[in-house]
Amino acid sequence: KEERIKAESLKYERVRQTYLASRFIRRKLLSLYADGDPCSWTFDSTEEGKPFVTNYPYDLFFNISHSHDKIVCGVSQWPNFGIDLEHINHARPFMDIAERYFSAREFEALSRASGPAQAELFFKYWTLKEAKGKANGLGLVGGLSATRFYEDETGGAPTENTALVANVSDHSATHIAHN
């Protein structure tokens, strides 16, 4: 019922459809893992806004992200689990954003890159930071600048208990993080 009320309050049809689709996917995935009716799930949120299942006796957690016409949803037995999905927009003023929210080392690595590689690196860091913020339950208010990831000297991928689960060839970047 709350999901329908929320959907009806959304101003734009595209946003409303994405919201409803993400809630359907969440319910369907949880039901696949727990063998239940998708309509029977109930949810609440932490004080910081992280949603969780209220009517299942075992540890079962989820996280959702969406961007443009893509939605990703994951289910886990770890409570500190987060996903982020971003559409790679080369026109976004990402250097201004990076200067504010990235560590000095991340910003330096981003400054050394150029063209499409720079945009891809920005969104790699951004999705890692958002996924980590969602994993710890604090989201963006959890301090994007306090969460640090960077390429190592050998060009290796960022670490900190993360896994890249989609590549950027479809103009999106997705990361999963857990504490």
C-alpha positions in Angstrom: 0.0 0.0 0.0 2.8 2.4 0.9 4.5 1.7 -2.4 1.3 2.6 -4.4 0.9 5.8 -2.4 4.5 6.7 -3.0 4.2 5.9 -6.7 1.1 8.1 -7.1 2.9 11.0 -5.5 5.7 10.9 -8.1 5.3 13.7 -10.6 6.9 12.2 -13.7 5.6 9.1 -15.4 9.1 7.7 -16.2 10.1 8.1 -12.5 6.9 6.4 -11.4 7.4 3.5 -13.8 11.0 3.0 -12.7 10.0 3.2 -9.0 7.2 0.5 -9.6 9.5 -1.7 -11.6 12.3 -1.6 -9.0 9.8 -2.5 -6.3 8.4 -5.4 -8.4 12.0 -6.7 -9.0 12.8 -6.4 -5.3 9.7 -8.4 -4.3 10.3 -11.0 -7.0 13.9 -11.6 -6.2 13.3 -11.8 -2.5 10.6 -14.4 -3.2 12.9 -16.5 -5.4 15.4 -16.6 -2.5 12.8 -17.2 0.3 10.1 -19.1 -1.7 7.4 -16.6 -0.7 4.6 -14.6 -2.3 5.9 -11.4 -3.7 2.9 -9.5 -2.3 3.6 -10.7 1.2 6.8 -8.8 1.9 6.8 -5.9 4.3 9.6 -3.4 4.7 10.8 -0.6 7.0 13.8 1.7 6.9 16.6 2.5 9.3 16.8 6.0 10.8 19.3 6.7 7.9 16.8 5.5 5.3 18.2 2.1 4.4 15.2 -0.3 3.7 15.0 -3.7 5.1 12.7 -6.7 5.3 10.5 -6.9 8.4 8.7 -10.2 8.0 11.3 -12.8 7.3 12.9 -14.8 10.2 16.3 -15.3 8.6 19.0 -12.9 7.4 18.0 -11.7 4.0 19.0 -8.2 2.7 18.6 -6.4 -0.5 19.8 -3.3 -2.3 18.5 -1.5 -5.4 19.9 1.1 -7.7 18.6 2.5 -11.0 19.7 4.9 -13.6 18.0 5.9 -16.8 16.3 2.7 -18.1 18.4 0.2 -16.1 17.7 -1.3 -12.7 19.9 -3.5 -10.6 18.8 -5.4 -7.5 20.8 -7.7 -5.3 19.9 -10.0 -2.5 22.5 -11.0 0.2 22.8 -12.6 3.6 25.1 -9.7 4.6 23.4 -6.7 6.1 26.1 -4.3 5.0 25.6 -4.7 1.3 25.2 -2.0 -1.3 24.8 -1.5 -5.0 25.1 1.5 -7.2 24.3 1.9 -10.9 25.1 5.1 -12.8 24.6 6.1 -16.5 27.9 7.4 -17.8 27.3 10.9 -18.9 30.4 12.4 -20.5 28.9 15.9 -20.3 28.5 15.9 -16.5 30.8 18.3 -14.7 32.6 15.4 -13.0 35.9 17.2 -12.3 34.0 19.7 -10.1 32.2 16.9 -8.3 35.5 14.9 -8.0 37.3 17.9 -6.5 34.7 18.1 -3.8 34.1 14.4 -3.0 37.2 12.5 -4.1 40.4 12.0 -2.1 43.5 13.8 -3.3 44.9 10.6 -4.8 41.6 9.8 -6.6 41.4 13.3 -8.0 45.1 13.1 -9.1 44.4 9.8 -10.9 41.3 11.3 -12.5 43.3 14.4 -13.6 45.8 12.2 -15.4 43.1 10.5 -17.4 41.5 12.2 -20.4 38.5 11.8 -22.7 36.3 8.7 -22.3 38.8 7.1 -19.9 38.4 10.0 -17.5 34.6 9.7 -17.5 34.8 5.9 -17.0 37.3 6.4 -14.1 35.1 9.0 -12.5 32.0 6.8 -12.6 34.1 3.8 -11.4 35.0 5.8 -8.2 31.5 7.3 -7.9 29.7 4.0 -8.0 32.2 2.5 -5.6 31.6 5.4 -3.2 27.8 5.2 -3.4 27.7 1.4 -3.1 29.9 1.6 0.0 27.7 4.3 1.4 24.6 2.2 0.8 26.4 -0.8 2.3 27.2 1.0 5.6 23.6 2.3 5.7 24.5 6.0 5.5 24.2 6.6 1.7 25.5 9.9 0.4 25.4 11.5 3.9 27.9 8.8 5.0 30.7 10.9 3.5 31.6 10.3 -0.1 34.9 12.1 0.5 35.7 9.9 3.5 35.4 6.7 1.4 38.5 6.3 -0.6 39.3 4.0 -3.5 42.1 4.5 -6.0 44.0 2.7 -8.7 47.2 1.3 -7.4 50.6 2.0 -9.0 50.3 -1.1 -11.2 46.9 0.0 -12.6 45.0 -2.5 -10.5 41.3 -2.1 -9.8 40.1 -0.3 -6.6 39.7 -2.6 -3.6 37.9 -2.5 -0.3 35.6 -5.5 -0.5 34.1 -4.5 -3.8 33.3 -6.3 -7.0 32.6 -4.8 -10.4 29.5 -6.6 -11.7 29.0 -4.8 -15.0 31.3 -3.2 -17.4 31.1 0.3 -18.8 30.6 -0.7 -22.5 26.9 -0.2 -22.2 27.4 3.3 -20.8 26.8 2.3 -17.3 28.9 1.3 -14.3 27.7 -0.9 -11.4 29.5 -1.9 -8.2 28.6 -4.0 -5.2 30.2 -3.3 -1.9 30.0 -5.0 1.5 31.7 -4.3 4.8 
